[in-house]
Amino acid sequence: LDKAGSLELLKPYVDGRSAWTVAVAIPRGAAQAAPPTRLQLRSNLVGTSIDLPEPVRKPAALAMAAKVDVNLPMDRGDVSVQLGNLLSLRSRSTANQTGLRVQLGGGEAEAPPPHGLVVGGRVDRLDALDWVGVVSGERGKGSLPLRRVEVEARQLRLLGSNFADATLVLAPAARGTAVQVQGPGIDGSLLVPDQDGATVAGRFERLHWKMPVGSSAAK
């Protein structure tokens, strides 16, 4: 991750050590149309933890197939990462700009945008505000600005409750991050401000909020 600057978003959330198998695929000949030299890394990630919000969370003891393919030289090549069925990503750095596309919940990520972060996919469970914090924090404001997040979740957690079969859409806004949520039990939008401690404002056409299990109504 230190060598691949396009993956700096992951650095705060990955910790530990794992054994890796490393290979270098060198194209035959020196023709200009020859494919680039490719660095290939493989691991089961035992010993490494991933502390991203659900569903991209892995304890250090859990085995998970990890594949990393990098075009060399690394600072201006393509990077492809596959972490089990949790996520895949592709990044590309050109002319001091980096584009990163993340696919959650299996499948291969498509080509990245020219610049910025795009996230998509379908997952079993997703915590909306936790992911807002990851993609719209200071790490996403500089060299890798947020472009768009659109993820379908069988169970979406928001406002202390779970909503079935909901779609979460995040996009940059003038003073923060615009959040749209749509599903059978919820339909509305929020603005999560950039400023620490500021109020989150929302407007909903439909909101079927269920009291969390174990809580009791005020008397």
CSV table of C-alpha atoms in Angstrom, one decimal:
chain,number,residue,atom,x,y,z
A,1,LEU,CA,0.0,0.0,0.0
A,2,ASP,CA,3.0,2.3,0.6
A,3,LYS,CA,4.1,1.7,-3.0
A,4,ALA,CA,0.7,2.0,-4.6
A,5,GLY,CA,-0.4,5.6,-3.8
A,6,SER,CA,-3.8,5.0,-5.5
A,7,LEU,CA,-4.7,2.6,-2.6
A,8,GLU,CA,-4.0,5.1,0.2
A,9,LEU,CA,-7.7,5.0,1.1
A,10,LEU,CA,-7.2,1.5,2.5
A,11,LYS,CA,-4.1,2.2,4.7
A,12,PRO,CA,-5.8,3.3,7.9
A,13,TYR,CA,-8.0,0.2,7.9
A,14,VAL,CA,-5.5,-2.6,7.2
A,15,ASP,CA,-3.1,-4.0,9.9
A,16,GLY,CA,-0.9,-7.0,10.4
A,17,ARG,CA,1.4,-9.3,8.4
A,18,SER,CA,0.7,-12.1,6.0
A,19,ALA,CA,2.8,-14.4,3.8
A,20,TRP,CA,2.6,-13.4,0.1
A,21,THR,CA,3.6,-15.2,-3.1
A,22,VAL,CA,5.2,-12.8,-5.6
A,23,ALA,CA,5.6,-13.3,-9.4
A,24,VAL,CA,6.6,-11.0,-12.2
A,25,ALA,CA,5.2,-11.6,-15.7
A,26,ILE,CA,7.6,-10.1,-18.3
A,27,PRO,CA,6.4,-9.8,-21.9
A,28,ARG,CA,8.3,-11.4,-24.7
A,29,GLY,CA,10.3,-9.0,-27.0
A,30,ALA,CA,10.6,-5.3,-26.9
A,31,ALA,CA,7.8,-4.4,-29.3
A,32,GLN,CA,6.0,-1.2,-28.5
A,33,ALA,CA,2.6,-3.0,-28.5
A,34,ALA,CA,3.8,-5.6,-26.1
A,35,PRO,CA,1.7,-5.8,-22.8
A,36,PRO,CA,3.3,-4.2,-19.7
A,37,THR,CA,5.4,-6.0,-17.2
A,38,ARG,CA,2.9,-7.3,-14.5
A,39,LEU,CA,3.5,-7.8,-10.8
A,40,GLN,CA,1.3,-10.5,-9.3
A,41,LEU,CA,0.8,-10.9,-5.6
A,42,ARG,CA,-1.2,-13.7,-3.9
A,43,SER,CA,-2.0,-14.4,-0.2
A,44,ASN,CA,-4.6,-16.0,2.1
A,45,LEU,CA,-4.3,-12.8,4.4
A,46,VAL,CA,-4.0,-14.9,7.6
A,47,GLY,CA,-2.5,-12.5,10.0
A,48,THR,CA,-3.9,-9.3,8.4
A,49,SER,CA,-7.1,-7.6,9.7
A,50,ILE,CA,-9.3,-5.3,7.7
A,51,ASP,CA,-11.3,-2.8,9.8
A,52,LEU,CA,-13.6,-1.3,7.2
A,53,PRO,CA,-17.4,-1.1,8.0
A,54,GLU,CA,-19.6,-4.1,7.3
A,55,PRO,CA,-19.5,-6.0,5.0
A,56,VAL,CA,-15.8,-5.3,4.3
A,57,ARG,CA,-14.5,-6.5,7.7
A,58,LYS,CA,-12.0,-9.3,8.4
A,59,PRO,CA,-10.4,-10.5,11.6
A,60,ALA,CA,-6.7,-11.4,11.4
A,61,ALA,CA,-7.2,-15.1,11.9
A,62,LEU,CA,-9.7,-15.5,9.0
A,63,ALA,CA,-8.3,-16.8,5.7
A,64,MET,CA,-9.4,-14.9,2.6
A,65,ALA,CA,-8.0,-15.2,-0.9
A,66,ALA,CA,-6.3,-12.0,-1.9
A,67,LYS,CA,-5.1,-11.2,-5.4
A,68,VAL,CA,-3.2,-8.0,-6.4
A,69,ASP,CA,-2.1,-7.4,-10.0
A,70,VAL,CA,-0.1,-4.3,-10.8
A,71,ASN,CA,1.3,-2.9,-14.1
A,72,LEU,CA,4.9,-1.7,-13.8
A,73,PRO,CA,6.1,0.9,-13.2
A,74,MET,CA,3.6,1.1,-10.3
A,75,ASP,CA,3.4,4.9,-10.1
A,76,ARG,CA,1.7,5.2,-13.5
A,77,GLY,CA,0.1,1.8,-14.0
A,78,ASP,CA,-3.1,-0.1,-13.4
A,79,VAL,CA,-3.8,-1.8,-10.1
A,80,SER,CA,-6.3,-4.6,-9.7
A,81,VAL,CA,-7.3,-6.0,-6.2
A,82,GLN,CA,-9.6,-8.9,-5.3
A,83,LEU,CA,-10.4,-9.7,-1.7
A,84,GLY,CA,-12.5,-12.9,-1.6
A,85,ASN,CA,-16.1,-12.1,-2.3
A,86,LEU,CA,-16.0,-8.9,-0.2
A,87,LEU,CA,-14.7,-6.5,-2.8
A,88,SER,CA,-12.7,-5.9,-6.0
A,89,LEU,CA,-11.2,-2.7,-7.1
A,90,ARG,CA,-9.3,-1.2,-10.0
A,91,SER,CA,-7.3,2.0,-10.0
A,92,ARG,CA,-5.3,3.9,-12.6
A,93,SER,CA,-2.9,6.8,-12.2
A,94,THR,CA,-2.1,9.1,-15.1
A,95,ALA,CA,-0.9,12.7,-15.2
A,96,ASN,CA,-0.9,13.2,-11.5
A,97,GLN,CA,-4.6,12.1,-11.3
A,98,THR,CA,-5.9,8.8,-9.8
A,99,GLY,CA,-9.2,7.1,-10.5
A,100,LEU,CA,-10.5,4.3,-8.3
A,101,ARG,CA,-13.5,2.1,-8.7
A,102,VAL,CA,-14.7,-0.3,-5.9
A,103,GLN,CA,-17.1,-3.2,-6.4
A,104,LEU,CA,-18.6,-4.5,-3.2
A,105,GLY,CA,-20.1,-8.0,-2.8
A,106,GLY,CA,-18.4,-10.0,-5.5
A,107,GLY,CA,-17.8,-9.6,-9.2
A,108,GLU,CA,-15.0,-7.7,-10.9
A,109,ALA,CA,-14.7,-3.9,-10.8
A,110,GLU,CA,-15.1,-2.2,-14.2
A,111,ALA,CA,-12.6,0.4,-15.5
A,112,PRO,CA,-11.9,3.2,-13.0
A,113,PRO,CA,-13.0,6.9,-13.7
A,114,PRO,CA,-10.3,9.3,-14.9
A,115,HIS,CA,-10.2,10.9,-11.5
A,116,GLY,CA,-11.9,10.3,-8.1
A,117,LEU,CA,-13.7,7.5,-6.3
A,118,VAL,CA,-16.7,5.5,-7.5
A,119,VAL,CA,-18.3,2.6,-5.5
A,120,GLY,CA,-21.0,0.2,-6.5
A,121,GLY,CA,-22.3,-3.3,-5.9
A,122,ARG,CA,-24.8,-5.4,-3.9
A,123,VAL,CA,-24.3,-6.6,-0.4
A,124,ASP,CA,-26.2,-8.4,2.4
A,125,ARG,CA,-25.6,-5.7,5.1
A,126,LEU,CA,-24.4,-2.1,4.9
A,127,ASP,CA,-24.1,0.6,7.6
A,128,ALA,CA,-24.9,3.8,5.8
A,129,LEU,CA,-23.3,6.4,8.0
A,130,ASP,CA,-20.2,4.4,8.7
A,131,TRP,CA,-19.5,4.3,4.9
A,132,VAL,CA,-20.2,8.0,4.6
A,133,GLY,CA,-17.4,8.5,7.1
A,134,VAL,CA,-15.0,6.4,5.1
A,135,VAL,CA,-15.6,7.8,1.6
A,136,SER,CA,-16.2,11.5,2.5
A,137,GLY,CA,-13.5,12.0,5.1
A,138,GLU,CA,-10.4,14.0,4.7
A,139,ARG,CA,-8.8,11.1,2.7
A,140,GLY,CA,-11.5,11.5,0.1
A,141,LYS,CA,-11.2,15.3,-0.3
A,142,GLY,CA,-7.7,15.6,-1.7
A,143,SER,CA,-6.1,13.4,-4.3
A,144,LEU,CA,-9.1,11.0,-4.5
A,145,PRO,CA,-12.4,13.0,-4.3
A,146,LEU,CA,-15.7,11.2,-4.0
A,147,ARG,CA,-17.6,11.0,-7.2
A,148,ARG,CA,-20.5,8.6,-6.5
A,149,VAL,CA,-21.5,5.6,-4.3
A,150,GLU,CA,-24.4,3.5,-5.3
A,151,VAL,CA,-24.9,0.2,-3.4
A,152,GLU,CA,-27.9,-2.1,-3.0
A,153,ALA,CA,-28.2,-3.7,0.4
A,154,ARG,CA,-30.5,-6.5,1.5
A,155,GLN,CA,-30.3,-4.9,5.0
A,156,LEU,CA,-29.3,-1.3,5.2
A,157,ARG,CA,-28.6,0.2,8.7
A,158,LEU,CA,-29.5,3.9,9.1
A,159,LEU,CA,-30.8,6.0,12.0
A,160,GLY,CA,-30.5,3.1,14.4
A,161,SER,CA,-32.8,0.8,12.4
A,162,ASN,CA,-32.5,-1.8,9.6
A,163,PHE,CA,-34.3,-1.3,6.3
A,164,ALA,CA,-34.7,-4.2,3.9
A,165,ASP,CA,-33.9,-4.1,0.2
A,166,ALA,CA,-32.7,-0.5,0.1
A,167,THR,CA,-30.4,1.4,-2.2
A,168,LEU,CA,-27.9,3.9,-0.9
A,169,VAL,CA,-26.5,6.7,-3.1
A,170,LEU,CA,-23.8,9.1,-1.9
A,171,ALA,CA,-22.6,12.1,-3.9
A,172,PRO,CA,-20.6,15.3,-3.0
A,173,ALA,CA,-22.6,18.3,-2.1
A,174,ALA,CA,-21.7,22.0,-1.5
A,175,ARG,CA,-21.3,21.7,2.3
A,176,GLY,CA,-21.0,17.9,2.8
A,177,THR,CA,-22.2,14.6,1.4
A,178,ALA,CA,-25.6,14.1,0.0
A,179,VAL,CA,-27.2,10.8,0.9
A,180,GLN,CA,-30.2,9.3,-0.8
A,181,VAL,CA,-31.9,6.1,0.4
A,182,GLN,CA,-34.7,4.3,-1.3
A,183,GLY,CA,-36.5,1.1,-0.4
A,184,PRO,CA,-39.9,-0.3,0.7
A,185,GLY,CA,-39.5,1.1,4.2
A,186,ILE,CA,-37.6,4.3,3.5
A,187,ASP,CA,-37.5,7.0,0.8
A,188,GLY,CA,-35.6,10.2,1.4
A,189,SER,CA,-32.4,12.1,1.6
A,190,LEU,CA,-29.9,13.4,4.2
A,191,LEU,CA,-27.1,16.0,4.1
A,192,VAL,CA,-24.1,14.9,6.2
A,193,PRO,CA,-22.0,18.1,6.7
A,194,ASP,CA,-18.3,18.2,6.5
A,195,GLN,CA,-17.9,20.2,9.7
A,196,ASP,CA,-17.4,18.2,12.9
A,197,GLY,CA,-20.3,18.3,15.3
A,198,ALA,CA,-22.7,19.9,12.7
A,199,THR,CA,-26.3,18.7,12.5
A,200,VAL,CA,-27.3,16.1,10.0
A,201,ALA,CA,-30.5,17.2,8.2
A,202,GLY,CA,-32.9,15.0,6.4
A,203,ARG,CA,-36.2,14.9,4.6
A,204,PHE,CA,-38.2,11.7,4.0
A,205,GLU,CA,-41.3,10.8,2.0
A,206,ARG,CA,-41.5,7.5,3.7
A,207,LEU,CA,-39.8,6.2,6.9
A,208,HIS,CA,-40.9,3.0,8.7
A,209,TRP,CA,-38.6,3.1,11.7
A,210,LYS,CA,-38.6,0.1,14.0
A,211,MET,CA,-37.7,0.4,17.7
A,212,PRO,CA,-34.4,-1.5,18.2
A,213,VAL,CA,-34.8,-4.9,19.9
A,214,GLY,CA,-34.4,-4.6,23.7
A,215,SER,CA,-35.3,-0.9,23.9
A,216,SER,CA,-38.5,0.4,25.6
A,217,ALA,CA,-40.7,3.4,24.8
A,218,ALA,CA,-40.4,6.4,27.0
A,219,LYS,CA,-43.1,6.9,29.6
